[in-house]
């Protein structure tokens, strides 16, 4: 009997909406009652706040039972402390992206410390009243990351309407409402907001396969038609942030010259970048058609990808194949590099290498000095057959500048 491809559910839709204050009022409780409910919940959290929001930590600690809720509370206030917490330097200290990245990092720490309990990471980035005049808005972003949810609540405060104490109180209340959401509670604090102030929320509750992947209970989650008994022959790894014409051209070239099927692959973990959350995954998946196969994995290295996709043909750029051969990416250890290349060979994996513009110069496989073991696994795509100088980084910069 032939195995039929498994057709997975379509990509979950992200919710973008303003908080309905009337709905909140129906579940409104006071501060004492909400914290008591939070402490009675089995969910344990790591909470991190920068720029404001530390009052929420005090609120949680003031009432008995905080040890059942708080695994850790962190206030990485300086830019250096925040970078150390995230393990990279964020482009902006107070932003939606930084709050979400902090929440993912807090979630990972919570999982490490309480692997057998329901856990969540909650994070706040804020820019509030200071002793110096601020040009930008007074604002805050509070993100939640759990096994079931990515959520971020953002609020712009009317500048000059409150002192620091009043803004800190609102920030703490938004944080506690997000903690309540992480704990699965319906109850919320009523926020003391002006008519022109609204909490904006983006969130996604993903399919179970994505939950298992983020929680490290699985190594692969498929979006699109996937038959585990017949893994893809061609695997195109990348961030696809965003996917662009060169990506599509590379995939089309590979399918025209090699036997498919083809799968796009995105590792949600990366040694040089923050772990992707569910909103990230949703944005990336939304770029692909229903009949295209996208695989989210936890395979950060090509040795790990080779374990998941034995015998695969990987589509890579010349810059990527150079990194695979560079001992700097193996703690400057040639033996580790050689072991990784040997693992690729043992898995029967090969590379189709496309030219890339590197530091202003078009670079092909033939321009690189690779070890013989890796070079034997590679085939060059000549620049005269395919060349398209498009960069996701440049596209993101242009969009941001626009």
Coordinates of C-alpha atoms in Angstrom, one line a residue:
X1 CA 0.0 0.0 0.0
X2 CA 1.4 3.4 -1.0
X3 CA 1.8 6.0 1.7
X4 CA -0.2 9.1 1.0
X5 CA 1.3 12.5 1.7
X6 CA 0.1 14.0 5.0
X7 CA -1.7 17.3 4.3
X8 CA -1.1 19.5 7.3
X9 CA -3.5 22.2 8.5
X10 CA -3.1 25.6 6.9
X11 CA -0.9 28.2 8.6
X12 CA -2.7 29.6 11.7
X13 CA -3.9 33.1 11.3
X14 CA -2.3 35.8 13.5
X15 CA -4.7 38.0 15.5
X16 CA -4.1 41.8 15.3
X17 CA -6.5 43.7 17.4
X18 CA -7.0 46.4 20.1
X19 CA -8.1 45.3 23.5
X20 CA -11.9 45.4 24.0
X21 CA -12.1 47.3 27.3
X22 CA -15.7 46.2 27.8
X23 CA -14.7 42.6 27.5
X24 CA -11.9 43.2 30.0
X25 CA -14.4 44.8 32.4
X26 CA -16.5 41.6 32.4
X27 CA -13.5 39.8 33.9
X28 CA -12.0 42.7 35.9
X29 CA -10.6 41.9 39.3
X30 CA -8.5 43.9 41.7
X31 CA -4.7 43.6 42.0
X32 CA -4.9 41.4 45.1
X33 CA -7.3 38.9 43.5
X34 CA -5.4 38.6 40.3
X35 CA -2.1 38.0 41.9
X36 CA -3.7 35.3 44.1
X37 CA -5.1 33.6 41.0
X38 CA -1.7 33.8 39.3
X39 CA 0.0 32.2 42.4
X40 CA -2.6 29.4 42.4
X41 CA -1.9 28.6 38.8
X42 CA 0.6 25.8 38.0
X43 CA 2.4 28.0 35.5
X44 CA 5.9 29.1 36.5
X45 CA 7.6 32.1 34.8
X46 CA 10.8 33.9 34.2
X47 CA 10.1 37.6 34.1
X48 CA 12.5 40.1 32.5
X49 CA 12.0 43.9 32.3
X50 CA 14.1 46.7 30.9
X51 CA 13.3 50.4 30.8
X52 CA 10.4 50.0 33.2
X53 CA 7.9 47.5 34.6
X54 CA 9.9 46.3 37.6
X55 CA 6.9 47.2 39.8
X56 CA 5.2 44.1 38.6
X57 CA 8.0 42.0 40.2
X58 CA 7.3 43.8 43.5
X59 CA 3.6 43.2 43.1
X60 CA 4.1 39.4 42.6
X61 CA 6.5 39.2 45.6
X62 CA 4.3 41.2 48.0
X63 CA 1.7 38.4 48.2
X64 CA 2.4 34.9 49.7
X65 CA 2.9 32.2 47.1
X66 CA 5.3 34.0 44.8
X67 CA 7.8 31.1 44.9
X68 CA 5.1 29.0 43.1
X69 CA 5.1 31.5 40.2
X70 CA 8.4 33.2 39.9
X71 CA 11.4 31.1 38.8
X72 CA 13.5 34.2 38.3
X73 CA 13.0 38.0 37.8
X74 CA 15.6 39.9 35.9
X75 CA 16.1 43.6 35.2
X76 CA 18.7 43.9 32.5
X77 CA 18.5 47.7 32.5
X78 CA 21.7 48.8 30.8
X79 CA 22.3 48.0 27.1
X80 CA 25.2 45.8 28.0
X81 CA 23.1 43.8 30.5
X82 CA 20.3 43.4 27.9
X83 CA 22.8 42.2 25.3
X84 CA 24.2 39.7 27.8
X85 CA 20.8 38.4 28.6
X86 CA 19.8 38.0 25.0
X87 CA 23.3 36.8 23.9
X88 CA 23.2 39.4 21.1
X89 CA 22.9 43.1 20.7
X90 CA 19.3 44.1 19.8
X91 CA 19.0 46.9 17.2
X92 CA 16.6 48.8 19.5
X93 CA 16.2 48.5 23.3
X94 CA 12.5 49.3 23.4
X95 CA 10.6 47.6 20.6
X96 CA 8.1 44.8 19.8
X97 CA 10.9 42.7 18.4
X98 CA 13.2 43.1 21.5
X99 CA 10.3 42.3 23.9
X100 CA 9.5 39.1 21.9
X101 CA 13.1 38.1 21.8
X102 CA 13.4 38.7 25.6
X103 CA 10.3 36.6 26.2
X104 CA 11.7 33.7 24.1
X105 CA 15.0 33.8 26.1
X106 CA 13.1 33.9 29.4
X107 CA 11.0 31.0 28.2
X108 CA 14.1 29.0 27.4
X109 CA 15.6 29.7 30.8
X110 CA 12.3 28.7 32.5
X111 CA 12.3 25.4 30.6
X112 CA 15.9 24.7 31.6
X113 CA 15.1 25.3 35.3
X114 CA 11.7 23.7 35.5
X115 CA 11.5 21.1 32.6
X116 CA 8.6 19.2 34.2
X117 CA 6.3 22.2 34.9
X118 CA 4.2 24.4 32.6
X119 CA 6.4 27.5 32.0
X120 CA 6.4 30.8 30.3
X121 CA 8.7 33.7 29.6
X122 CA 7.3 37.2 30.1
X123 CA 9.3 40.3 29.1
X124 CA 8.7 44.1 29.1
X125 CA 10.6 46.8 27.2
X126 CA 9.6 50.3 28.1
X127 CA 10.5 53.9 27.5
X128 CA 8.8 56.0 30.3
X129 CA 9.1 59.3 32.0
X130 CA 12.7 60.1 32.7
X131 CA 14.8 62.9 34.2
X132 CA 15.6 64.1 30.7
X133 CA 13.3 65.1 27.8
X134 CA 12.6 62.2 25.4
X135 CA 12.0 62.9 21.8
X136 CA 10.1 59.7 21.1
X137 CA 6.8 58.3 22.4
X138 CA 6.4 57.0 25.9
X139 CA 5.6 53.4 25.2
X140 CA 5.8 49.8 26.4
X141 CA 5.8 46.3 24.9
X142 CA 5.0 43.2 27.0
X143 CA 5.6 39.8 25.4
X144 CA 4.6 36.3 26.5
X145 CA 6.2 33.1 25.2
X146 CA 4.9 29.7 26.3
X147 CA 4.5 26.3 24.7
X148 CA 1.0 27.3 23.5
X149 CA 1.3 31.0 22.7
X150 CA 3.3 34.0 21.5
X151 CA 1.7 37.3 22.5
X152 CA 2.8 40.9 22.6
X153 CA 0.8 43.8 24.0
X154 CA 1.9 47.3 23.1
X155 CA 0.7 50.6 24.5
X156 CA 1.6 54.2 23.6
X157 CA 1.0 56.5 26.6
X158 CA -0.1 60.1 26.2
X159 CA 3.1 62.1 26.6
X160 CA 3.0 64.5 29.6
X161 CA -0.2 63.1 31.0
X162 CA 1.4 61.2 33.9
X163 CA 4.5 61.2 36.1
X164 CA 6.9 58.2 36.3
X165 CA 5.1 56.6 39.2
X166 CA 1.8 56.6 37.3
X167 CA 3.4 55.3 34.1
X168 CA 5.1 52.5 36.1
X169 CA 1.7 51.5 37.5
X170 CA 0.2 51.1 34.1
X171 CA 3.3 49.2 32.9
X172 CA 3.0 46.8 35.8
X173 CA -0.7 46.3 35.2
X174 CA -0.1 45.4 31.6
X175 CA 2.6 43.0 32.6
X176 CA 0.4 41.3 35.2
X177 CA -2.4 41.0 32.6
X178 CA 0.0 39.3 30.3
X179 CA 1.2 37.0 33.1
X180 CA -2.5 36.1 33.7
X181 CA -2.8 35.3 30.0
X182 CA 0.3 33.1 30.2
X183 CA -1.3 31.3 33.1
X184 CA -4.5 30.6 31.1
X185 CA -6.6 32.9 33.3
X186 CA -9.6 35.0 32.0
X187 CA -9.3 37.6 34.7
X188 CA -7.6 40.9 34.1
X189 CA -6.9 44.2 35.7
X190 CA -8.8 47.2 34.4
X191 CA -6.3 49.7 33.0
X192 CA -6.5 53.3 33.9
X193 CA -6.2 54.6 30.3
X194 CA -7.3 57.7 28.5
X195 CA -9.7 57.6 25.5
X196 CA -6.8 58.0 23.1
X197 CA -4.8 55.1 24.6
X198 CA -5.4 51.5 23.6
X199 CA -3.4 48.3 24.1
X200 CA -2.6 46.7 20.8
X201 CA -2.1 42.9 20.8
X202 CA -0.5 40.6 18.3
X203 CA -0.6 36.9 19.1
X204 CA -0.6 33.4 17.7
X205 CA -1.7 30.1 19.1
X206 CA 0.1 27.6 16.8
X207 CA -0.6 24.0 15.8
X208 CA 0.6 21.3 18.1
X209 CA 3.6 20.4 15.8
X210 CA 4.9 24.0 16.3
X211 CA 4.5 23.8 20.0
X212 CA 6.4 20.5 20.2
X213 CA 9.2 22.0 18.1
X214 CA 9.7 25.1 20.2
X215 CA 9.6 23.0 23.4
X216 CA 12.3 20.7 21.9
X217 CA 10.0 17.7 22.0
X218 CA 10.4 17.2 18.3
X219 CA 13.0 18.2 15.7
X220 CA 10.7 18.9 12.7
X221 CA 7.3 20.5 12.0
X222 CA 5.9 20.5 8.5
X223 CA 3.8 23.3 6.9
X224 CA 2.4 21.9 3.6
X225 CA 2.2 18.4 2.1
X226 CA 4.7 16.1 3.8
X227 CA 5.2 12.4 3.7
X228 CA 7.7 11.3 6.4
X229 CA 8.2 8.0 4.6
X230 CA 9.4 9.9 1.5
X231 CA 11.6 12.8 2.7
X232 CA 12.4 15.5 0.2
X233 CA 15.4 14.9 -2.2
X234 CA 16.2 18.6 -2.4
X235 CA 16.4 20.7 0.8
X236 CA 16.7 24.5 0.6
X237 CA 17.8 25.8 4.0
X238 CA 17.4 29.5 4.8
X239 CA 15.9 32.2 6.9
X240 CA 13.6 33.4 4.1
X241 CA 13.1 36.8 5.9
X242 CA 11.7 37.6 3.5
X243 CA 11.6 35.1 0.6
X244 CA 12.5 36.9 -2.7
X245 CA 13.0 36.4 -6.4
X246 CA 16.5 34.9 -6.0
X247 CA 15.2 32.3 -3.6
X248 CA 12.5 31.4 -6.1
X249 CA 15.0 31.3 -9.0
X250 CA 17.3 29.0 -7.1
X251 CA 14.5 26.6 -6.3
X252 CA 13.3 26.6 -9.9
X253 CA 16.8 26.0 -11.2
X254 CA 17.3 23.1 -8.8
X255 CA 14.0 21.5 -9.9
X256 CA 14.8 21.9 -13.5
X257 CA 18.2 20.2 -13.2
X258 CA 17.7 17.7 -10.3
X259 CA 15.0 15.2 -9.2
X260 CA 12.6 16.6 -6.6
X261 CA 10.6 17.0 -4.5
X262 CA 11.9 20.2 -2.9
X263 CA 11.4 21.4 0.6
X264 CA 12.3 24.8 2.1
X265 CA 13.8 24.4 5.5
X266 CA 14.0 27.0 8.4
X267 CA 15.8 26.2 11.6
X268 CA 14.1 28.0 14.5
X269 CA 17.4 27.9 16.4
X270 CA 20.6 29.5 15.2
X271 CA 23.9 30.2 17.0
X272 CA 24.1 33.7 15.6
X273 CA 20.4 34.8 15.8
X274 CA 17.5 34.7 18.3
X275 CA 15.2 31.7 18.4
X276 CA 12.1 32.2 16.3
X277 CA 8.8 32.5 18.1
X278 CA 5.4 31.5 16.8
X279 CA 4.7 34.9 15.3
X280 CA 8.0 34.7 13.4
X281 CA 7.1 31.2 12.2
X282 CA 3.6 32.4 11.1
X283 CA 5.1 35.3 9.1
X284 CA 7.6 33.0 7.4
X285 CA 5.0 30.3 6.6
X286 CA 2.5 32.8 5.2
X287 CA 4.9 33.5 2.3
X288 CA 4.6 30.0 0.9
X289 CA 1.7 28.5 -1.2
X290 CA -0.4 25.7 0.2
X291 CA 1.3 23.2 -2.2
X292 CA 4.8 24.2 -1.2
X293 CA 6.6 22.2 1.5
X294 CA 8.1 24.2 4.3
X295 CA 9.9 22.4 7.1
X296 CA 10.7 24.1 10.4
X297 CA 13.4 22.3 12.3
X298 CA 15.8 22.6 15.2
X299 CA 18.8 21.7 13.0
X300 CA 21.1 24.7 13.4
X301 CA 24.1 23.0 11.7
X302 CA 24.4 21.1 8.5
X303 CA 25.5 18.0 10.4
X304 CA 22.2 18.1 12.2
X305 CA 20.4 18.7 8.9
X306 CA 22.1 15.6 7.4
X307 CA 20.7 13.5 10.3
X308 CA 17.2 14.7 9.4
X309 CA 17.6 14.5 5.6
X310 CA 19.9 11.7 4.7
X311 CA 20.9 11.7 1.1
X312 CA 19.6 15.2 0.5
X313 CA 20.9 17.7 -2.0
X314 CA 21.3 21.0 -0.1
X315 CA 21.0 24.3 -2.0
X316 CA 23.5 26.8 -0.6
X317 CA 25.3 30.0 -1.5
X318 CA 29.1 30.2 -1.9
X319 CA 29.2 32.1 1.4
X320 CA 27.5 29.3 3.2
X321 CA 29.7 26.5 1.9
X322 CA 32.7 28.6 2.9
X323 CA 31.4 28.8 6.5
X324 CA 30.8 25.0 6.6
X325 CA 34.5 24.6 5.8
X326 CA 35.8 27.3 8.2
X327 CA 37.2 26.1 11.5
X328 CA 36.1 29.4 13.1
X329 CA 32.6 28.0 13.2
X330 CA 33.8 25.0 15.1
X331 CA 35.5 26.7 18.0
X332 CA 38.5 27.1 15.8
X333 CA 39.0 23.4 15.9
X334 CA 39.9 21.6 12.6
X335 CA 39.0 18.2 14.1
X336 CA 35.5 19.3 14.9
X337 CA 35.2 20.7 11.3
X338 CA 36.4 17.4 9.9
X339 CA 34.0 15.4 12.0
X340 CA 31.1 17.6 10.7
X341 CA 32.1 17.1 7.1
X342 CA 32.5 13.4 7.7
X343 CA 29.0 13.3 9.1
X344 CA 27.7 15.0 5.9
X345 CA 29.5 12.4 3.8
X346 CA 28.2 9.5 5.9
X347 CA 24.7 10.8 5.4
X348 CA 25.2 10.8 1.7
X349 CA 24.5 14.6 1.5
X350 CA 25.6 16.8 -1.4
X351 CA 25.6 20.5 -2.1
X352 CA 24.5 22.5 -5.1
X353 CA 26.5 25.8 -4.7
X354 CA 25.2 29.1 -6.2
X355 CA 27.4 32.1 -6.6
X356 CA 26.9 35.0 -4.2
X357 CA 28.0 38.6 -4.0
X358 CA 30.4 38.7 -1.0
X359 CA 31.8 42.0 0.1
X360 CA 31.1 43.5 -3.3
X361 CA 32.6 40.6 -5.3
X362 CA 30.7 37.8 -7.0
X363 CA 32.1 34.6 -5.5
X364 CA 31.6 31.1 -6.9
X365 CA 32.6 27.6 -5.6
X366 CA 35.7 27.7 -7.9
X367 CA 36.9 30.8 -6.1
X368 CA 37.0 29.1 -2.7
X369 CA 39.8 27.1 -1.2
X370 CA 37.9 24.2 0.4
X371 CA 39.1 21.0 2.0
X372 CA 39.0 18.1 -0.4
X373 CA 36.4 16.1 1.7
X374 CA 33.8 18.9 1.4
X375 CA 34.7 19.9 -2.2
X376 CA 33.9 16.3 -3.3
X377 CA 30.4 16.8 -2.0
X378 CA 29.8 20.0 -4.0
X379 CA 28.7 21.0 -7.5
X380 CA 29.0 24.5 -8.8
X381 CA 26.2 26.4 -10.6
X382 CA 28.1 28.6 -13.1
X383 CA 27.3 32.3 -12.8
X384 CA 26.5 32.5 -16.5
X385 CA 23.7 30.0 -15.9
X386 CA 22.3 31.6 -12.8
X387 CA 23.0 34.8 -11.1
X388 CA 20.6 37.1 -9.1
X389 CA 22.1 39.6 -6.7
X390 CA 19.2 40.0 -4.2
X391 CA 19.6 40.1 -0.5
X392 CA 16.9 39.7 2.2
X393 CA 19.0 41.9 4.5
X394 CA 18.9 44.7 1.9
X395 CA 15.2 44.2 1.4
X396 CA 14.5 44.5 5.1
X397 CA 16.7 47.6 5.3
X398 CA 14.9 49.3 2.4
X399 CA 11.5 48.5 3.8
X400 CA 12.5 49.8 7.2
X401 CA 13.9 53.0 5.6
X402 CA 10.8 53.4 3.6

